[in-house]
Coordinates of C-alpha atoms and ligand atoms in Angstrom, one line a residue:
X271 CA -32.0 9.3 -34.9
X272 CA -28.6 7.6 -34.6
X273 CA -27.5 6.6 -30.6
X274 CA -24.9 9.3 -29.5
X275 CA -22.1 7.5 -27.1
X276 CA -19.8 10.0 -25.3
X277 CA -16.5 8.1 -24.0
X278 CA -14.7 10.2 -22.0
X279 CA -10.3 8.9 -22.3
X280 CA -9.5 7.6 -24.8
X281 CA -6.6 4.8 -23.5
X282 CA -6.9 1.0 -22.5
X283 CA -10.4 1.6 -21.2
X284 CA -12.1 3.9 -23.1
X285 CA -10.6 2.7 -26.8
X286 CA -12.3 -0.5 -25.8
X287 CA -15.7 0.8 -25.0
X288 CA -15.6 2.8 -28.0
X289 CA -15.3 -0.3 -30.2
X290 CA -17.1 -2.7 -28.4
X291 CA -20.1 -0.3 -29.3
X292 CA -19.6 0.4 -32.8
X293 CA -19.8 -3.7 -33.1
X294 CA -23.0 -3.3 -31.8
X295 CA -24.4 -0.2 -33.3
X296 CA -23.3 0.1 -36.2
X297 CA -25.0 3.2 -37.1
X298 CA -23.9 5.1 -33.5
X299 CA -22.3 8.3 -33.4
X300 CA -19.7 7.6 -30.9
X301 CA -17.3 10.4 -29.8
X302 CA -14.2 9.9 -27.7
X303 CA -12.6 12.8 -26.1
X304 CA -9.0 12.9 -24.8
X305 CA -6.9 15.5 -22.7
X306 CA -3.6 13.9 -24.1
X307 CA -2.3 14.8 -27.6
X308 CA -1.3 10.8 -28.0
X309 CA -4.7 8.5 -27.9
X310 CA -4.9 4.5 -27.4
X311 CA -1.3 3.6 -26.7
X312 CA 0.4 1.2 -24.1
X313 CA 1.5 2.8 -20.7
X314 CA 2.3 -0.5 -19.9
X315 CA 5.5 -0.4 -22.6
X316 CA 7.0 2.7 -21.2
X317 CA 9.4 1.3 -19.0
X318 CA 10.8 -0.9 -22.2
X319 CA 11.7 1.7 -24.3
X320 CA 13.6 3.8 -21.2
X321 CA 15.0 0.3 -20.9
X322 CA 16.5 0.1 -24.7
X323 CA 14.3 -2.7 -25.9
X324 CA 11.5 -1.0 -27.3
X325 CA 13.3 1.6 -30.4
X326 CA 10.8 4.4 -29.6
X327 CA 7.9 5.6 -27.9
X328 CA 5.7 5.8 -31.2
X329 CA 5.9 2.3 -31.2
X330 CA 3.3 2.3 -28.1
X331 CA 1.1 3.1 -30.5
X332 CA -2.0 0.7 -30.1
X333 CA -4.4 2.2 -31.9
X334 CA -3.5 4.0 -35.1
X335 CA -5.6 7.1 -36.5
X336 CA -7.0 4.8 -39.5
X337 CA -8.3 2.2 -36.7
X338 CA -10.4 5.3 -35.6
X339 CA -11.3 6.4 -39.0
X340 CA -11.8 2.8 -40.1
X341 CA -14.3 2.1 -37.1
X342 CA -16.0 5.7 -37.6
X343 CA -15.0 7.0 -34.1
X344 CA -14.8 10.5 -33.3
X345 CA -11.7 11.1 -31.8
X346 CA -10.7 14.3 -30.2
X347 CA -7.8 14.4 -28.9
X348 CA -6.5 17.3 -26.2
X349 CA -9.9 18.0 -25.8
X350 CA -10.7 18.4 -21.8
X351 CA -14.3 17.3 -20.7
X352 CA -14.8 19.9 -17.9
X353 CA -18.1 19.2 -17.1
X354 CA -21.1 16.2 -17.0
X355 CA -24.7 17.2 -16.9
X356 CA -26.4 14.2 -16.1
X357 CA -29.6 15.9 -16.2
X358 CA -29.2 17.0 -19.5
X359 CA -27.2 14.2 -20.6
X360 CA -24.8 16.4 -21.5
X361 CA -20.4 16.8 -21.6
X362 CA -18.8 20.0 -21.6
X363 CA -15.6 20.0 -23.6
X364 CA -12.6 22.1 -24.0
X365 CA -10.2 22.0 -26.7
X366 CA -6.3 22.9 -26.9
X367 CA -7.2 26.5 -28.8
X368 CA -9.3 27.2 -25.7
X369 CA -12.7 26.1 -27.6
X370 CA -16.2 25.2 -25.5
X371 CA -18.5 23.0 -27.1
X372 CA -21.2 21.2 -25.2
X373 CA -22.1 17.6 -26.8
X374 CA -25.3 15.8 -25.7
X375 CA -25.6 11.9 -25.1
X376 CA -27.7 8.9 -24.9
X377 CA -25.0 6.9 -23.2
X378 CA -21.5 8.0 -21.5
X379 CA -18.4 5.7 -20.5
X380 CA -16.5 8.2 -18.1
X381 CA -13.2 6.0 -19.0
X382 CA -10.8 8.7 -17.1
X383 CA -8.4 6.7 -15.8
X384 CA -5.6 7.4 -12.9
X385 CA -3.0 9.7 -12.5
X386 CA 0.2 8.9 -10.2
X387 CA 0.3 9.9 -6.6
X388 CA 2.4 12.1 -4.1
X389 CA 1.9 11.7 -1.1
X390 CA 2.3 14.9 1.4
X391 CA 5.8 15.2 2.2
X392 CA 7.6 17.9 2.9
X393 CA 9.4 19.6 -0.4
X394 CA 6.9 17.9 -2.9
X395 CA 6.9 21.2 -4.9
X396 CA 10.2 21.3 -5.7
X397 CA 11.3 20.1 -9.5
X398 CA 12.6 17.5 -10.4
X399 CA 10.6 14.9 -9.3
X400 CA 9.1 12.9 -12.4
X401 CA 6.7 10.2 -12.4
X402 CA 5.7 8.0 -15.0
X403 CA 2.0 7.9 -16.2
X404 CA 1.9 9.6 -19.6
X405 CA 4.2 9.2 -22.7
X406 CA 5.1 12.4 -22.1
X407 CA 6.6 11.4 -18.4
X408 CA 8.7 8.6 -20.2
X409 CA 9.7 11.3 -22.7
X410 CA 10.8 13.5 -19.8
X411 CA 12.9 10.0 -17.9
X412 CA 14.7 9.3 -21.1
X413 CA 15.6 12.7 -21.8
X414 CA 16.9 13.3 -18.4
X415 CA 18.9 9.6 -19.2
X416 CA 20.0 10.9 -22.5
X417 CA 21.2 14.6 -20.5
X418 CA 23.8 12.2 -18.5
X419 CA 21.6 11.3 -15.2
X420 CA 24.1 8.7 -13.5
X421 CA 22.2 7.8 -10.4
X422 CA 18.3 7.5 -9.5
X423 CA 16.2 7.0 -6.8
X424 CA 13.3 5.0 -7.1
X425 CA 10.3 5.9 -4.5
X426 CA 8.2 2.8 -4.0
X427 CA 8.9 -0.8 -5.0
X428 CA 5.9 -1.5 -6.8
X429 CA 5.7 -2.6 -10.5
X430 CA 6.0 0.4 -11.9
X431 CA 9.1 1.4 -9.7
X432 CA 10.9 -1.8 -10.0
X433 CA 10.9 -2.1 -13.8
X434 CA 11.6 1.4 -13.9
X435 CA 14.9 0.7 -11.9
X436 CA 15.7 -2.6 -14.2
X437 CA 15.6 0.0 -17.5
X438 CA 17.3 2.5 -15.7
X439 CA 19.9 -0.2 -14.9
X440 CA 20.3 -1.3 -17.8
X441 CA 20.5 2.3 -19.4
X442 CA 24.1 2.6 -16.8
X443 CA 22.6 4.1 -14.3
X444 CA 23.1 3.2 -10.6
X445 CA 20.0 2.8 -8.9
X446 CA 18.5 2.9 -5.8
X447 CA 15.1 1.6 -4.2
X448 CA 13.0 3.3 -1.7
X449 CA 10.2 1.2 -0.4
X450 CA 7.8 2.2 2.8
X451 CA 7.0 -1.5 3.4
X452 CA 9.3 -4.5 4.7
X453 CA 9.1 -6.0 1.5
X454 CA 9.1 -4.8 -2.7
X455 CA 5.8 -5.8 -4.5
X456 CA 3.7 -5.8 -1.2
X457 CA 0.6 -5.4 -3.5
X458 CA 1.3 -8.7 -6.0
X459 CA 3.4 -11.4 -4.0
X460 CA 3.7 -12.6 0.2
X461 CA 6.9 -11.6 1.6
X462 CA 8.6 -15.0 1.2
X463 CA 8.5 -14.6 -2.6
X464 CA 9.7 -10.9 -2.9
X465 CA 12.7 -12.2 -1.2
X466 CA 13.6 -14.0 -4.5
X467 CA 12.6 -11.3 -6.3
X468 CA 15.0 -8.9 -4.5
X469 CA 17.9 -11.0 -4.5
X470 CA 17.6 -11.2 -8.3
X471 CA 17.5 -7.3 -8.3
X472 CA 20.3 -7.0 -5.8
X473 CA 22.3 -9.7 -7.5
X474 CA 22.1 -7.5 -10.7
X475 CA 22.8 -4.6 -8.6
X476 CA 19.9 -2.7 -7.9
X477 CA 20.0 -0.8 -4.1
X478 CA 16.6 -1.8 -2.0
X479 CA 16.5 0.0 0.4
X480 CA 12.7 -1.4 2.5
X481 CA 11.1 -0.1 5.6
X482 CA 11.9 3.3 4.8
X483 CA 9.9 6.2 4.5
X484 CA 10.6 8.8 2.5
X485 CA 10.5 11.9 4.8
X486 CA 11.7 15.2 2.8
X487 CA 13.1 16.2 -0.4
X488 CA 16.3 18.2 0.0
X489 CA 17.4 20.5 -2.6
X490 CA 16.9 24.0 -3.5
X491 CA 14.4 24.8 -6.1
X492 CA 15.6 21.3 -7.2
X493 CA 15.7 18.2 -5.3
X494 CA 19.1 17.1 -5.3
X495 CA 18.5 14.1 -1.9
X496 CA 15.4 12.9 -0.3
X497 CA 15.7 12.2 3.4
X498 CA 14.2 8.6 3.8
X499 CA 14.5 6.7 7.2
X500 CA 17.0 9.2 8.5
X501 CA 19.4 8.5 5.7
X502 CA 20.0 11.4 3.3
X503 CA 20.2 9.7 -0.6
X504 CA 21.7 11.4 -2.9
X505 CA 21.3 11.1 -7.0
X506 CA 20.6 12.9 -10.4
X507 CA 17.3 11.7 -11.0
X508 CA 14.1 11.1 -8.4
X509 CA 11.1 8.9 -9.8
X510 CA 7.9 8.9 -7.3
X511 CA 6.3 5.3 -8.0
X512 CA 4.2 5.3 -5.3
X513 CA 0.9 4.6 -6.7
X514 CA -2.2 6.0 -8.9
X515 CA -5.1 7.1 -7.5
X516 CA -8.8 7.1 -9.6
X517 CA -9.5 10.0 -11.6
X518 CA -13.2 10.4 -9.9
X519 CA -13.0 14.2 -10.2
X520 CA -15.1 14.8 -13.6
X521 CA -17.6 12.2 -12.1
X522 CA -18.0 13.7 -8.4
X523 CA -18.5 16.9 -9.7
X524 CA -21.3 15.6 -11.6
X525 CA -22.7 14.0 -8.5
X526 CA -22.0 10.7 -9.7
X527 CA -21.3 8.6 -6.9
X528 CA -17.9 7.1 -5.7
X529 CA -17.8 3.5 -3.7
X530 CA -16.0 2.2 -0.8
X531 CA -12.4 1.8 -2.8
X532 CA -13.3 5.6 -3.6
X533 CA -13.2 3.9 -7.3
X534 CA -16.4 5.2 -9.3
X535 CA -19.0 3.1 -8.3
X536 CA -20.1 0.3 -11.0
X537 CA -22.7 -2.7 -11.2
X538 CA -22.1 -6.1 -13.4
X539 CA -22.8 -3.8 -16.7
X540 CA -20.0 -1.5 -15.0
X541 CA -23.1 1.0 -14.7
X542 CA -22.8 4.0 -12.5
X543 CA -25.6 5.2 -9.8
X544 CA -26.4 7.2 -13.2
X545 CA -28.8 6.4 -15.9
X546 CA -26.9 5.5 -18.8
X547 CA -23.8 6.6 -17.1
X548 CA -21.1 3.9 -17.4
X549 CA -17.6 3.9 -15.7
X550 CA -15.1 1.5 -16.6
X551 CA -10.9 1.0 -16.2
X552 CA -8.9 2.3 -13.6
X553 CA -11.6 5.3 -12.3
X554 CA -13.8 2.9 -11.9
X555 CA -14.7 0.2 -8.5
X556 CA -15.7 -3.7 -9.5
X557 CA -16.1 -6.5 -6.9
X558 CA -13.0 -8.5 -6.1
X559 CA -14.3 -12.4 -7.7
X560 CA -13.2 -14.3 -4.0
X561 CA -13.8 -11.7 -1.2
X562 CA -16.6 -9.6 -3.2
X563 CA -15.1 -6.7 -2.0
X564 CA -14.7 -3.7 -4.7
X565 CA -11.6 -2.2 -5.6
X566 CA -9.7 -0.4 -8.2
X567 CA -8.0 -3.0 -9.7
X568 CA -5.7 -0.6 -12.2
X569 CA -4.6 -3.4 -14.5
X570 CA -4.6 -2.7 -18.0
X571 CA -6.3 -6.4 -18.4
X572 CA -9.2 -4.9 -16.3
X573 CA -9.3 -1.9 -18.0
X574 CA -10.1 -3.6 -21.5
X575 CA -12.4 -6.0 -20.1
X576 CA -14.9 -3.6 -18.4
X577 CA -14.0 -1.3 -21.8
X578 CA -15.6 -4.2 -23.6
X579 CA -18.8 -4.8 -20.8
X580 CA -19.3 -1.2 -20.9
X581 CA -19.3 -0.4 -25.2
X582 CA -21.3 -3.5 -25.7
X583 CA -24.5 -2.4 -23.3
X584 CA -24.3 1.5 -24.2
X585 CA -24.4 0.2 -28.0
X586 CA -27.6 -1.5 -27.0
X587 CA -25.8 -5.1 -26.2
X588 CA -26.0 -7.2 -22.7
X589 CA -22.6 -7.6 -21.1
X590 CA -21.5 -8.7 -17.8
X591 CA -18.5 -8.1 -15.9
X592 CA -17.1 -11.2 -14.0
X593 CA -15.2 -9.6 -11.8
X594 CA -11.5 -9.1 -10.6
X595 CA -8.9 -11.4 -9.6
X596 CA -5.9 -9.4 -10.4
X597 CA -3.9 -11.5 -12.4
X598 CA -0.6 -9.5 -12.8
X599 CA 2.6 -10.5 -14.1
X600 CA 6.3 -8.9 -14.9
X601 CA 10.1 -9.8 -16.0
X602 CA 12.8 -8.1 -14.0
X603 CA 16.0 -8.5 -15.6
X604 CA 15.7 -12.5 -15.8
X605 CA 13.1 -13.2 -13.1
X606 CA 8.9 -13.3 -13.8
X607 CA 7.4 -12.6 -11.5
X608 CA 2.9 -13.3 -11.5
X609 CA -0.1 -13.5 -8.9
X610 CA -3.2 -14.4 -9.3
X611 CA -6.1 -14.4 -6.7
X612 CA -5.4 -13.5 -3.3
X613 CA -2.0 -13.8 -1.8
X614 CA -1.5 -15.5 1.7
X615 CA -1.6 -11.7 3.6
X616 CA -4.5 -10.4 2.2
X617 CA -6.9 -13.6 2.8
X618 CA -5.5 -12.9 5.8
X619 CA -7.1 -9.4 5.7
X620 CA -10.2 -10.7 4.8
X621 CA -10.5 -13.0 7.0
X622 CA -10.3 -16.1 5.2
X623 CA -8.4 -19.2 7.4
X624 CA -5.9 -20.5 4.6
X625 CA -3.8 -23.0 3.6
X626 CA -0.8 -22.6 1.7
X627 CA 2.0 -24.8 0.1
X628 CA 5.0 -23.8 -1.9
X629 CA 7.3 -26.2 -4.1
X630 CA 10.9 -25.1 -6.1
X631 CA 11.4 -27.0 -9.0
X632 CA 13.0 -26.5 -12.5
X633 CA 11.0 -24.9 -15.9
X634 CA 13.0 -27.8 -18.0
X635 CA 13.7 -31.6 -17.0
X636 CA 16.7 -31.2 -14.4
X637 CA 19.2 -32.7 -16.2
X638 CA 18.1 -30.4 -19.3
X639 CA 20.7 -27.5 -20.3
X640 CA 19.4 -24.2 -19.0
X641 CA 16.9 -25.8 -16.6
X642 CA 15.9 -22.3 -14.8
X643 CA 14.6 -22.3 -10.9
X644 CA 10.7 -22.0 -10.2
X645 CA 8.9 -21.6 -7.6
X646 CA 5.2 -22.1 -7.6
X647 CA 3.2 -20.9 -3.9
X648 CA -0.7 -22.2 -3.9
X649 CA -3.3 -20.2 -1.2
X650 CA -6.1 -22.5 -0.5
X651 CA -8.9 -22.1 1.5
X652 CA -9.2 -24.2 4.4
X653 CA -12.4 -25.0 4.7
X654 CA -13.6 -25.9 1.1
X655 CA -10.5 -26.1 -0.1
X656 CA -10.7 -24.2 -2.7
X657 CA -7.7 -22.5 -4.7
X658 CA -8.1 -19.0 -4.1
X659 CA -4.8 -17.6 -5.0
X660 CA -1.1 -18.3 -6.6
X661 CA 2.2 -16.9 -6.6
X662 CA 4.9 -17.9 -8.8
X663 CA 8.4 -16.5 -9.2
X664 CA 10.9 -18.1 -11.8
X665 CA 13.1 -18.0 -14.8
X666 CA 10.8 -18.7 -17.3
X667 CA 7.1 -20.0 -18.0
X668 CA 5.3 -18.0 -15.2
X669 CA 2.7 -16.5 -17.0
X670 CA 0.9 -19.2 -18.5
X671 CA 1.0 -21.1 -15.5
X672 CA -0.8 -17.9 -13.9
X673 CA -3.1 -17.8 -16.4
X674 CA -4.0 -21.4 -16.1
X675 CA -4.4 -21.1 -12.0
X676 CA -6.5 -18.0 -12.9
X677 CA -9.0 -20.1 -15.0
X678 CA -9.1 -23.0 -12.0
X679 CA -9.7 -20.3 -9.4
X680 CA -12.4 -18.8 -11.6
X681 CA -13.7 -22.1 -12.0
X682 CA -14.0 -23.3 -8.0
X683 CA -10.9 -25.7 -9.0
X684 CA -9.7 -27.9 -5.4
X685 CA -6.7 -28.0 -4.4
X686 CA -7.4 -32.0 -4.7
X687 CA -8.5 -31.9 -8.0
X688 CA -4.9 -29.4 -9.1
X689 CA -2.9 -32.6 -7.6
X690 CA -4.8 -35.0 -9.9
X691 CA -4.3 -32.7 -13.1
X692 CA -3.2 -34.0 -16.5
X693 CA -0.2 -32.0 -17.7
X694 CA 2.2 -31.9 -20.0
X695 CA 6.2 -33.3 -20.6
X696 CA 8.5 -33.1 -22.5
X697 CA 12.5 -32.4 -21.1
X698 CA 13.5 -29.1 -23.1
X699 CA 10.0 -28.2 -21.8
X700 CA 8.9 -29.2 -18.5
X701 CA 9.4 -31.2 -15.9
X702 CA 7.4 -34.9 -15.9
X703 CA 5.6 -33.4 -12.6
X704 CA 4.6 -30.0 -13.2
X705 CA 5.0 -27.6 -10.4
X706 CA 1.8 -26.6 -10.1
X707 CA 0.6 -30.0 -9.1
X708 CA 3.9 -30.6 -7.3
X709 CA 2.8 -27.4 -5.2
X710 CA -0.9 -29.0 -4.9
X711 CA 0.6 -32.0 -3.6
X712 CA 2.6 -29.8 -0.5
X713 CA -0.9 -28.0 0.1
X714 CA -2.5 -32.0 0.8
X715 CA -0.2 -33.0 3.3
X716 CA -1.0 -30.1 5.4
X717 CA -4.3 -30.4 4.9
X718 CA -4.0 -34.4 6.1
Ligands
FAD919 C1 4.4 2.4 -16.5 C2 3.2 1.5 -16.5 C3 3.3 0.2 -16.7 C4 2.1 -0.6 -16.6 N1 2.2 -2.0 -16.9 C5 1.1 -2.7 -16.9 C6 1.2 -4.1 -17.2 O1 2.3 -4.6 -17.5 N2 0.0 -4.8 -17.1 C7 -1.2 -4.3 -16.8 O2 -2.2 -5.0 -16.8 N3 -1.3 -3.0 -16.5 C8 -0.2 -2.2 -16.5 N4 -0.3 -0.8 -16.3 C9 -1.6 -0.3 -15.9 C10 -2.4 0.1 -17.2 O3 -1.6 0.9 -18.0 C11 -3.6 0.8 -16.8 O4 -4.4 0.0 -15.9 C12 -4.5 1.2 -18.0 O5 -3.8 2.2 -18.7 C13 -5.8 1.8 -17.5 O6 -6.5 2.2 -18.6 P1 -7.6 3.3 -18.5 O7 -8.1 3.5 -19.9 O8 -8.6 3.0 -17.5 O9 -6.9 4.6 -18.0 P2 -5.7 5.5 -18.6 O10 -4.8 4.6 -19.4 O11 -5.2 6.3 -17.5 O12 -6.5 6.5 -19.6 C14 -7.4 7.4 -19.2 C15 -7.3 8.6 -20.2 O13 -8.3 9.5 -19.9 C16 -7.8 10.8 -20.0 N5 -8.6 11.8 -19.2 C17 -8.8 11.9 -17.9 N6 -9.6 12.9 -17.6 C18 -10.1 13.4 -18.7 C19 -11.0 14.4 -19.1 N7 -11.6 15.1 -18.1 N8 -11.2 14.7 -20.4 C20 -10.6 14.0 -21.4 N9 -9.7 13.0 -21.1 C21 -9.5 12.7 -19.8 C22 -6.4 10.7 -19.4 O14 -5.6 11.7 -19.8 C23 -6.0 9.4 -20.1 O15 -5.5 9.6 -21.4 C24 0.9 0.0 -16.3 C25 0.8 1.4 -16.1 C26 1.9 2.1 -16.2 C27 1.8 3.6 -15.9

């Protein structure tokens, strides 16, 4: 009898899982149910076609229906699983006419993803306030553009919020920032490099408004102002960016057991508690790869990497998940911003005495037209001196150079051994010392 895989989402994660099995059973009957009408596109595009440079949202599309015909997966789309039976090994399903079919297993990826969070404050239920998770969401932002919105407010000052407010920008609106924390990105970068990243935003005339809280929404039935740090804000449109949290519910209910993070929890096959119960992407809890500590990691890089662990061992394959780092990297208006590792503060959280050494230099040779500022900060660990984490802000070139400190983190690089590093040249290119090492070099004389 041919293996029956159950993938529960059908997005980053779960689209992943799905094929990563068929290439390894190629005989499977592999079903892949999703709540949403749209199946397997980018979130991650939304804010660039609110922004203008992406024509339309069909063109998220990642996944086409003939890659799911073509692959032989069952897709059903706004089809609700309501129910796991683990004892039975059995998903409960609801479709959009209101039908209940119950499918049985041999392996399920619960691939359920996250769904943005409000917090409790005081006038939450009022309307108006969208969010931006779902194609849907970035239907509703755009159409609310297109309907003559001239102002927004921007809770949170995270990734999602901040190139939010860039396309909004950019669409003619004004825009202002709301952010809890003393500083915007407090999740990717240390203070000292948000600051560059807020100048650019301010410079390009974005409002950042940080260290305050938003407190009420004002309004009617509609919120009109939000009351944040005493100050009453005013504005046509309100976007709450203040985070996702897991989608555990489906899984809890089930008895399937959450982790520390409160992330499903996973082993190295991104295996649940549950026999042949597999949770992968942004539900689902994996050990950080320097502190070993689980969390969610909600990247869509993670997502389609435990996807892949996940499809490969329920299709009867042996996979391992290496674990996260948290390489993350954006563009806002003409600044990248990327981390990878651990930044300065949160070795600090775990406890890990650091050492850390930041350099400004120039993406081209200096005297090179359009030479664009860099700045490259390095988090070493003091004792083996170990790189452990890197921050780099700039006008150009920051995601390779995140992607290459990801690999040396990943492989135990030095701090000693960046410094000696053979790179690259050229003067439309690079400088003739590259900024990573150059950044090495300022982490050695501290250490001296
Ligand atoms: C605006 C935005 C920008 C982003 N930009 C980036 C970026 O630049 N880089 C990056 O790495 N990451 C980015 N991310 C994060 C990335 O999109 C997520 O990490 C990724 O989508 C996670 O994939 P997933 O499959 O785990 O979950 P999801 O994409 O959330 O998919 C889960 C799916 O499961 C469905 N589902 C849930 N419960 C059920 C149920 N009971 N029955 C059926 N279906 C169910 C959900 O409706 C959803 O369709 C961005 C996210 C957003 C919102």
């Amino acid at each position: 009898m041919a293996r029956r895989i159950i993938v529960v989402g059908a997005n980053a994660a779960g689209v992943e899982a799905a094929s990563a099995a068929r290439k390894k059973d190629r005989t499977a009957e592999i079903t892949l149910l999703s709540q949403e009408k749209n199946a397997g596109y980018s979130r991650c595009g939304l804010p660039f076609v609110i922004g203008g440079q992406i024509p339309s949202f069909k063109d998220l599309t990642v996944y086409s229906p003939a890659y799911f015909q073509m692959l032989k997966l069952n897709l059903k789309p706004e089809t609700k699983a309501t129910a796991i039976n683990t004892k039975e090994k059995a998903v409960t399903a609801v479709d959009k006419a209101g039908t209940t079919e119950t499918l049985q297993y041999d392996s399920l990826v619960i691939a359920t993803g996250a769904d943005a969070f409000m917090p409790p404050i005081k006038g939450r239920e009022k309307q108006g306030i969208l969010s931006l998770r779902t194609l849907e969401d970035g239907e509703k932002l755009l159409e609310a553009v297109q309907n003559g919105a001239k102002s927004a407010v921007i809770m949170g000052a995270g990734l999602i919020g901040l190139e939010t407010g860039v396309a909004l920008i950019e669409r003619g609106l004004k825009v202002t920032v709301v952010e809890m924390l003393p500083q915007i990105l407090p999740q990717m970068l240390d203070a000292d490099m948000a600051k560059m990243v807020q100048e650019h935003l301010q410079e390009k005339g974005m409002c950042v408004l940080t260290e305050k809280a938003v407190e009420e929404f004002l309004g009617d039935d509609k919120v009109t102002a939000i009351m944040a740090g005493g100050e009453k804000i005013e504005a046509n449109l309100f976007l709450s960016a203040f985070g996702v949290r897991a989608n555990t519910k489906l899984a809890v209910e089930a008895g399937i057991p959450l982790g520390e993070s409160r992330g499903i929890k996973t082993n190295g096959r991104m295996e649940t508690d549950v026999k042949d119960v597999y949770a992968v992407g942004d539900c689902a809890e994996a050990p950080n790869i320097i502190t070993h500590k689980v969390a969610c990691a909600q990247l869509g890089t993670i997502a389609v990497r435990q996807g892949k662990v996940a499809g490969t061992n329920a299709g009867g394959g042996d996979a391992l998940f290496s674990g996260i780092l948290a390489s993350a990297v954006t563009r806002l208006f003409e600044t990248e911003a990327g981390v990878t590792g651990l930044t300065e503060a949160a070795a600090q959280r775990a406890g890990i005495e650091v050492v850390t050494g930041a350099i400004s230099s120039k993406t081209k040779a200096d005297y090179y037209p359009n030479a664009l500022p860099i700045k490259v900060k390095l988090v070493v660990e003091k004792e083996s001196q170990r790189i452990i984490g890197a921050q780099i802000v700039g006008g150009e070139g920051v995601t390779q150079r995140i992607n290459a400190l990801s690999f040396a983190i990943q492989k135990g690089m030095t701090v000693r051994e960046l410094a000696k590093a053979d790179t690259a040249y050229a003067p439309p290119l690079n400088e003739a010392w590259e900024p990573m090492v150059l950044a090495a070099e300022m982490v050695l004389m501290k250490l001296r």
